[in-house]
């Protein structure tokens, strides 16, 4: 019980960084094969999805927040979409979750339109620096 309380006291940003540090490779492997699911990870008061799941989440929640980013140790830009816990709870009342765990939820959705996903992803990451290394090299 104490561990659960401590987890709730950790700010969402710290929980997100811990998630990425511990599970980035697993998340990206899962997303490469993802065709009809939204994988959601809890960061406190927000649920986040990455890459293909992020695209599907954005389609399901048009008012969600989108954040393109570059992650240390990962060579490609990543797009993350987040929704509030409150929004997801409301959605779950009308939809069946394939997995409904404390820190992970899985929704099934219609097949991923790959061309539309690629166009969306390219638009979201447009303007990001090529990489941290290249940016620091240009600064010299």
XYZ file of C-alpha atoms in Angstrom:
140
model
C 0.000 0.000 0.000
C 2.837 2.392 0.859
C 4.496 1.733 -2.531
C 1.204 2.559 -4.291
C 0.923 5.881 -2.406
C 4.515 6.761 -3.269
C 3.833 6.074 -6.947
C 0.916 8.510 -6.857
C 3.127 11.189 -5.298
C 5.597 11.072 -8.194
C 4.869 13.845 -10.747
C 3.675 12.754 -14.205
C 6.839 14.053 -15.898
C 9.078 11.968 -13.646
C 6.890 8.909 -14.177
C 7.131 9.450 -17.936
C 10.927 9.688 -17.801
C 11.104 6.535 -15.655
C 8.834 4.708 -18.119
C 11.003 5.710 -21.067
C 14.225 4.820 -19.272
C 12.967 1.380 -18.236
C 10.812 0.325 -21.193
C 11.675 2.342 -24.330
C 13.049 -0.631 -26.301
C 10.030 -2.790 -25.406
C 7.581 -0.007 -26.320
C 9.234 0.683 -29.682
C 9.404 -3.045 -30.530
C 5.710 -3.344 -29.731
C 4.868 -0.331 -31.894
C 6.790 -1.576 -34.938
C 4.411 -4.551 -35.143
C 1.284 -2.683 -34.060
C -1.564 -2.710 -36.562
C -4.792 -2.597 -34.536
C -4.151 -1.590 -30.934
C -3.609 1.361 -28.673
C -1.042 0.609 -25.970
C -1.437 3.068 -23.100
C 0.954 3.661 -20.215
C 0.068 5.476 -17.018
C 2.070 8.504 -15.947
C -0.147 9.522 -13.067
C -3.013 11.747 -14.165
C -2.218 11.100 -17.848
C -2.098 8.078 -20.116
C 0.425 8.143 -22.944
C 0.809 6.280 -26.217
C 3.685 6.263 -28.677
C 4.060 6.061 -32.447
C 1.313 3.922 -34.058
C -0.662 3.770 -30.822
C -0.303 7.550 -30.582
C -1.812 7.991 -34.038
C -4.768 5.774 -33.157
C -5.210 7.542 -29.805
C -5.241 10.920 -31.531
C -7.971 9.648 -33.865
C -10.051 8.426 -30.909
C -9.409 11.565 -28.814
C -9.152 14.613 -31.117
C -8.596 16.901 -28.109
C -5.579 14.909 -26.896
C -2.109 16.435 -26.583
C 0.569 15.536 -29.137
C 4.280 15.818 -28.420
C 7.022 14.980 -30.899
C 10.406 14.359 -29.298
C 13.901 13.052 -29.659
C 14.956 10.570 -27.015
C 18.504 10.015 -25.876
C 19.758 6.687 -27.189
C 16.997 6.299 -29.790
C 17.907 7.266 -33.372
C 14.495 8.324 -34.696
C 12.007 10.996 -33.666
C 9.127 9.671 -31.573
C 5.587 11.006 -31.327
C 3.710 10.706 -28.051
C 0.027 11.483 -27.489
C -1.491 11.874 -24.042
C -5.002 11.906 -22.635
C -6.182 12.605 -19.133
C -7.095 9.778 -16.832
C -10.566 11.299 -16.616
C -11.041 11.185 -20.420
C -9.853 7.602 -20.606
C -12.162 6.534 -17.774
C -15.135 8.090 -19.601
C -14.129 6.310 -22.815
C -13.739 2.979 -20.987
C -17.320 3.170 -19.718
C -18.532 2.825 -23.315
C -15.775 0.581 -24.726
C -14.263 -2.736 -23.752
C -10.584 -2.629 -22.838
C -8.678 -5.722 -23.895
C -6.336 -5.230 -20.921
C -7.147 -3.033 -17.970
C -4.208 -2.958 -15.586
C -3.130 -0.309 -13.102
C -0.318 1.125 -15.274
C -1.145 -0.348 -18.700
C -4.262 -0.481 -20.844
C -4.820 -2.055 -24.237
C -7.569 -1.042 -26.632
C -8.292 -2.718 -29.936
C -9.113 -0.471 -32.881
C -9.713 -0.885 -36.612
C -6.645 -1.591 -38.734
C -3.967 1.074 -39.033
C -4.040 3.044 -42.305
C -0.244 3.000 -42.812
C -0.097 5.789 -45.426
C -2.171 8.128 -43.233
C -0.049 7.255 -40.181
C 3.193 8.006 -42.039
C 1.866 11.350 -43.273
C 0.690 12.279 -39.754
C 4.001 11.229 -38.194
C 6.062 13.187 -40.742
C 3.989 16.296 -40.074
C 4.332 15.943 -36.303
C 8.125 15.547 -36.309
C 8.753 18.213 -38.951
C 11.059 20.869 -37.559
C 12.639 18.714 -34.858
C 16.452 18.894 -34.869
C 17.982 15.970 -36.781
C 19.538 14.646 -33.570
C 21.051 15.911 -30.368
C 24.525 15.004 -31.565
C 24.142 16.873 -34.856
C 22.637 19.891 -33.079
C 25.587 20.095 -30.675
C 28.021 19.689 -33.591
C 26.349 22.596 -35.423
C 26.654 24.770 -32.339
C 30.475 24.549 -32.462
